[in-house]
DNA sequence: GCCCAGGTGGGTA
DNA sequence: TACCCACATGGG
């Protein structure tokens, strides 16, 4: 899976602070619209910390293409206000604390849930964590690697047991692309899927996939 | 016109 | 604790 889909679909931002902004913008939004909004912000402000000097109205206007703009403008401001004093203007001190501690602090920031916290830790603090997005959750359940009702943490734990730390970041990327490009609909294009033998195995083992 | 996209937080039972 | 729902634009 890593060989087929492990190429980076999302080049990390300059620093973790822009990474935080990009991740909030990407919530329930496709990457193309996320990129539009992020690009407007980066044309207007040199650093993510500079966003705090914008008015809420201006921030809302700039991020509109990403959708949910009223909510996201609030979340970006609030999260930066909480996390910059703690980790520095570029969130450069994120990797100086143990990932479990950093995760707790991140989760206390408004607008930062488990997915956003884990993306920051995995991409900007080198933590061996697999962030669970909607695609990863779907295919992990569908392949029977986690129960249909499994929570975010249960899915993360199931995958992290299977995948060694050094492969987790690329596995995260590969799993998302697999989920988006192959295993998205209720009728996955299994004929085109390089993993079809594995899917077949999973199906036979489980009786049926949770399509 | 409908569906979906790399979630989160508030409300309700 | 476990669900349900609002949030909103842009493209297929």
mmCIF file of N, CA and C (backbone and C1' of nucleotides) in Angstrom, chain A residues 33 36 64 68 70-71, chain C residues 6-11:
data_model
loop_
_atom_site.group_PDB
_atom_site.id
_atom_site.type_symbol
_atom_site.label_atom_id
_atom_site.label_comp_id
_atom_site.label_asym_id
_atom_site.label_seq_id
_atom_site.Cartn_x
_atom_site.Cartn_y
_atom_site.Cartn_z
ATOM 1 N N UNK A 33 -10.063 23.236 -1.908
ATOM 2 C CA UNK A 33 -10.633 24.430 -1.283
ATOM 3 C C UNK A 33 -9.798 24.875 -0.085
ATOM 4 N N UNK A 36 -6.933 26.904 -1.513
ATOM 5 C CA UNK A 36 -7.346 28.258 -1.919
ATOM 6 C C UNK A 36 -7.325 29.200 -0.715
ATOM 7 N N UNK A 64 -13.020 32.069 3.102
ATOM 8 C CA UNK A 64 -14.350 31.658 2.645
ATOM 9 C C UNK A 64 -14.357 30.433 1.715
ATOM 10 N N UNK A 68 -17.438 26.579 5.916
ATOM 11 C CA UNK A 68 -17.486 26.665 7.390
ATOM 12 C C UNK A 68 -16.658 27.840 7.895
ATOM 13 N N UNK A 70 -17.172 30.872 9.153
ATOM 14 C CA UNK A 70 -17.389 31.569 10.442
ATOM 15 C C UNK A 70 -16.784 30.754 11.586
ATOM 16 N N UNK A 71 -17.028 29.444 11.550
ATOM 17 C CA UNK A 71 -16.503 28.556 12.596
ATOM 18 C C UNK A 71 -14.980 28.496 12.536
ATOM 19 P P DA C 6 -29.405 20.572 11.615
ATOM 20 O "O5'" DA C 6 -28.495 21.867 11.776
ATOM 21 C "C5'" DA C 6 -28.498 22.569 13.020
ATOM 22 C "C4'" DA C 6 -27.227 23.397 13.118
ATOM 23 C "C3'" DA C 6 -26.863 24.130 11.822
ATOM 24 O "O3'" DA C 6 -26.504 25.454 12.140
ATOM 25 C "C1'" DA C 6 -25.062 22.738 12.524
ATOM 26 P P DC C 7 -26.408 26.536 10.997
ATOM 27 O "O5'" DC C 7 -24.851 26.530 10.638
ATOM 28 C "C5'" DC C 7 -23.909 26.818 11.668
ATOM 29 C "C4'" DC C 7 -22.550 26.397 11.185
ATOM 30 C "C3'" DC C 7 -22.210 26.818 9.741
ATOM 31 O "O3'" DC C 7 -20.970 27.490 9.775
ATOM 32 C "C1'" DC C 7 -21.595 24.614 10.132
ATOM 33 P P DA C 8 -20.747 28.809 9.027
ATOM 34 O "O5'" DA C 8 -20.591 28.240 7.549
ATOM 35 C "C5'" DA C 8 -21.499 28.558 6.534
ATOM 36 C "C4'" DA C 8 -20.792 28.266 5.242
ATOM 37 C "C3'" DA C 8 -21.671 28.420 4.014
ATOM 38 O "O3'" DA C 8 -20.815 28.803 2.962
ATOM 39 C "C1'" DA C 8 -20.944 26.215 4.165
ATOM 40 P P DT C 9 -21.388 29.657 1.715
ATOM 41 O "O5'" DT C 9 -20.187 29.527 0.682
ATOM 42 C "C5'" DT C 9 -18.836 29.658 1.128
ATOM 43 C "C4'" DT C 9 -17.984 28.646 0.406
ATOM 44 C "C3'" DT C 9 -18.192 28.622 -1.104
ATOM 45 O "O3'" DT C 9 -16.962 28.892 -1.726
ATOM 46 C "C1'" DT C 9 -18.257 26.427 -0.183
ATOM 47 P P DG C 10 -16.924 29.249 -3.312
ATOM 48 O "O5'" DG C 10 -16.581 27.839 -3.967
ATOM 49 C "C5'" DG C 10 -15.358 27.214 -3.629
ATOM 50 C "C4'" DG C 10 -15.284 25.873 -4.321
ATOM 51 C "C3'" DG C 10 -15.661 25.898 -5.801
ATOM 52 O "O3'" DG C 10 -14.771 25.034 -6.474
ATOM 53 C "C1'" DG C 10 -17.014 24.360 -4.676
ATOM 54 P P DG C 11 -14.652 25.119 -8.086
ATOM 55 O "O5'" DG C 11 -14.702 23.580 -8.466
ATOM 56 C "C5'" DG C 11 -13.960 22.645 -7.693
ATOM 57 C "C4'" DG C 11 -14.536 21.268 -7.912
ATOM 58 C "C3'" DG C 11 -14.936 20.976 -9.372
ATOM 59 O "O3'" DG C 11 -14.520 19.659 -9.685
ATOM 60 C "C1'" DG C 11 -16.762 20.593 -7.942
#
